[in-house]
Amino acid sequence: MAALALLANVPSTKMTVMPRAILNRDFKLRVPYELKQGQFRLFHELPSGMSMEVIFQKSVDYKNSDERRERMKNPPLVFIHGSFHAAWCWAEHWLPFFSQHGYDCYAFSLLGQGESDTPAGSVAGTLQTHAGDVADFIQKEIRLPPVLLGHSFGGLIVQYYIANMVNRPILETESLYPNLTGAVLVCSVPPSGNSGLVWRYLFSKPIAAFKVTRSLAAKAFQTSLPLCKETFFSAQMDDHLVLRYQKLLIESSRMPLFDLRKLNASLPVPSVPSSSVNVLVLGANNDFIVDAEGLNETGRFYGVSPVCVEGIAHDMMLDCSWERGAQAILSWLSDLDSQELI
Ligand SMILES: *[C@@H]1O[C@H](CO)[C@@H](O)[C@H](O)[C@H]1NC(C)=O
Ligand SMILES: *[C@@H]1O[C@H](CO)[C@@H](O)[C@H](O)[C@H]1NC(C)=O
Ligand SMILES: *[C@@H]1O[C@H](CO)[C@@H](O)[C@H](O)[C@H]1NC(C)=O
């Protein structure tokens, strides 16, 4: 994936420091994402003064909400996107779905992505700075320990968050990385990073390897609709929809999330004792980017069996069968609840 170094030339826009929430903020995406009913766009201000876009959707209110229901309140869900995506990818289907099932949902855009501010320099940050931004948001805005969900490279950021949370120095009274109720890794890059994936593809499926590298590293998915579909979505997906998402994918990332050449130095993710946190490792059997071996590696790292959803591609939250992935997470969440009542 050395070709990804080419992306370092993307010019950065001027850094803007925004007050917490401005209604008439100019959109950074030239095709702004229109929120659905019940969704709000907020801006979380980081200690640096930069703002991060957060799309919020509250859980539906139960008319007869009584004390007991309050006591059994579901953990909030915090969603982290991967490369070329932004908060909107969760707002399309999964935010309405989980809100309907009684969960407060927060999806945010990492720096340099979506409607978030763009830092100076050529890349948006490192695994450590992105995980720190997530922690700052959770510490200041979320009261109950949340469930953190990360997709693709966002999953790697979640893994770094967990490592920081678990391996914090003993006696440190107030951690910068608040406790989680759990974590969900959706088609996540495995803890050793993506170099293993690339080498495996190169030897086992050279044509696929060439395609996936060209699609992602050379950003060919931006100009080829079939390649965009093959990289992120199922073959049955409607082309009009793929075209719409392709436009959003092109606009979402103003700079790469990481410098992939330096990423290797912070990998593998520091190990944590298994069972130190509840983790769901969720994969898709038609994933063009993360293969079964990658999924197994992530499962072994956390001492859990991965769950692989059939008939779905890498962009599980946008794909035509998005509901299958959401259902798998929902049933895992309900098991978490019953564990806590014991
Ligand atoms: C967070 O989790 C650790 C380890 O389980 C526990 O010792 C600590 O008390 C928890 N902190 C809070 C604020 O709940
Ligand atoms: C990244 O690290 C892995 C093992 O940690 C190594 O096998 C691989 O060659 C490295 N890749 C690069 C581009 O340095
Ligand atoms: C992944 O793990 C499952 C269950 O242990 C096993 O059946 C499968 O062969 C593994 N796949 C790969 C590619 O390692």
PDB file of C-alpha atoms in Angstrom, residues 23 33-42 53-60 79 86-100 103-107 244 317-318:
ATOM      1  CA  LEU A  23     -26.223  27.250  12.711  1.00  0.00           C
ATOM      2  CA  TYR A  33     -25.377  15.225   3.585  1.00  0.00           C
ATOM      3  CA  GLU A  34     -28.971  15.963   4.476  1.00  0.00           C
ATOM      4  CA  LEU A  35     -29.886  14.689   7.893  1.00  0.00           C
ATOM      5  CA  LYS A  36     -32.934  12.505   8.420  1.00  0.00           C
ATOM      6  CA  GLN A  37     -35.794  13.247  10.731  1.00  0.00           C
ATOM      7  CA  GLY A  38     -34.720  13.161  14.380  1.00  0.00           C
ATOM      8  CA  GLN A  39     -31.030  13.706  13.614  1.00  0.00           C
ATOM      9  CA  PHE A  40     -28.978  16.713  14.711  1.00  0.00           C
ATOM     10  CA  ARG A  41     -25.564  17.944  13.678  1.00  0.00           C
ATOM     11  CA  LEU A  42     -23.433  19.156  16.590  1.00  0.00           C
ATOM     12  CA  GLU A  53     -18.838  17.001  13.487  1.00  0.00           C
ATOM     13  CA  VAL A  54     -21.185  14.788  15.492  1.00  0.00           C
ATOM     14  CA  ILE A  55     -24.476  13.474  14.130  1.00  0.00           C
ATOM     15  CA  PHE A  56     -26.768  12.703  17.041  1.00  0.00           C
ATOM     16  CA  GLN A  57     -29.987  10.729  17.114  1.00  0.00           C
ATOM     17  CA  LYS A  58     -31.740  10.221  20.414  1.00  0.00           C
ATOM     18  CA  SER A  59     -33.412   6.957  21.344  1.00  0.00           C
ATOM     19  CA  VAL A  60     -37.146   7.022  20.753  1.00  0.00           C
ATOM     20  CA  PHE A  79     -19.713   5.262  15.952  1.00  0.00           C
ATOM     21  CA  ALA A  86     -17.510  10.305   7.592  1.00  0.00           C
ATOM     22  CA  ALA A  87     -20.336  10.496  10.151  1.00  0.00           C
ATOM     23  CA  TRP A  88     -23.006  10.356   7.429  1.00  0.00           C
ATOM     24  CA  CYS A  89     -22.320   6.667   6.654  1.00  0.00           C
ATOM     25  CA  TRP A  90     -23.962   5.703   9.968  1.00  0.00           C
ATOM     26  CA  ALA A  91     -26.788   8.258   9.664  1.00  0.00           C
ATOM     27  CA  GLU A  92     -28.180   6.534   6.579  1.00  0.00           C
ATOM     28  CA  HIS A  93     -29.550   3.333   8.193  1.00  0.00           C
ATOM     29  CA  TRP A  94     -27.946   2.357  11.486  1.00  0.00           C
ATOM     30  CA  LEU A  95     -28.663   5.530  13.496  1.00  0.00           C
ATOM     31  CA  PRO A  96     -32.421   5.364  12.790  1.00  0.00           C
ATOM     32  CA  PHE A  97     -32.362   1.600  13.456  1.00  0.00           C
ATOM     33  CA  PHE A  98     -30.630   1.747  16.849  1.00  0.00           C
ATOM     34  CA  SER A  99     -32.540   4.865  17.902  1.00  0.00           C
ATOM     35  CA  GLN A 100     -35.782   2.965  17.203  1.00  0.00           C
ATOM     36  CA  TYR A 103     -30.244   3.600  21.969  1.00  0.00           C
ATOM     37  CA  ASP A 104     -28.878   7.155  21.941  1.00  0.00           C
ATOM     38  CA  CYS A 105     -26.551   7.322  18.933  1.00  0.00           C
ATOM     39  CA  TYR A 106     -23.556   9.551  18.223  1.00  0.00           C
ATOM     40  CA  ALA A 107     -21.610   9.281  14.959  1.00  0.00           C
ATOM     41  CA  ARG A 244     -24.802   8.745  -4.583  1.00  0.00           C
ATOM     42  CA  MET A 317     -23.827  -0.119   7.304  1.00  0.00           C
ATOM     43  CA  LEU A 318     -24.679   1.083   3.787  1.00  0.00           C
TER      44      LEU A 318
END
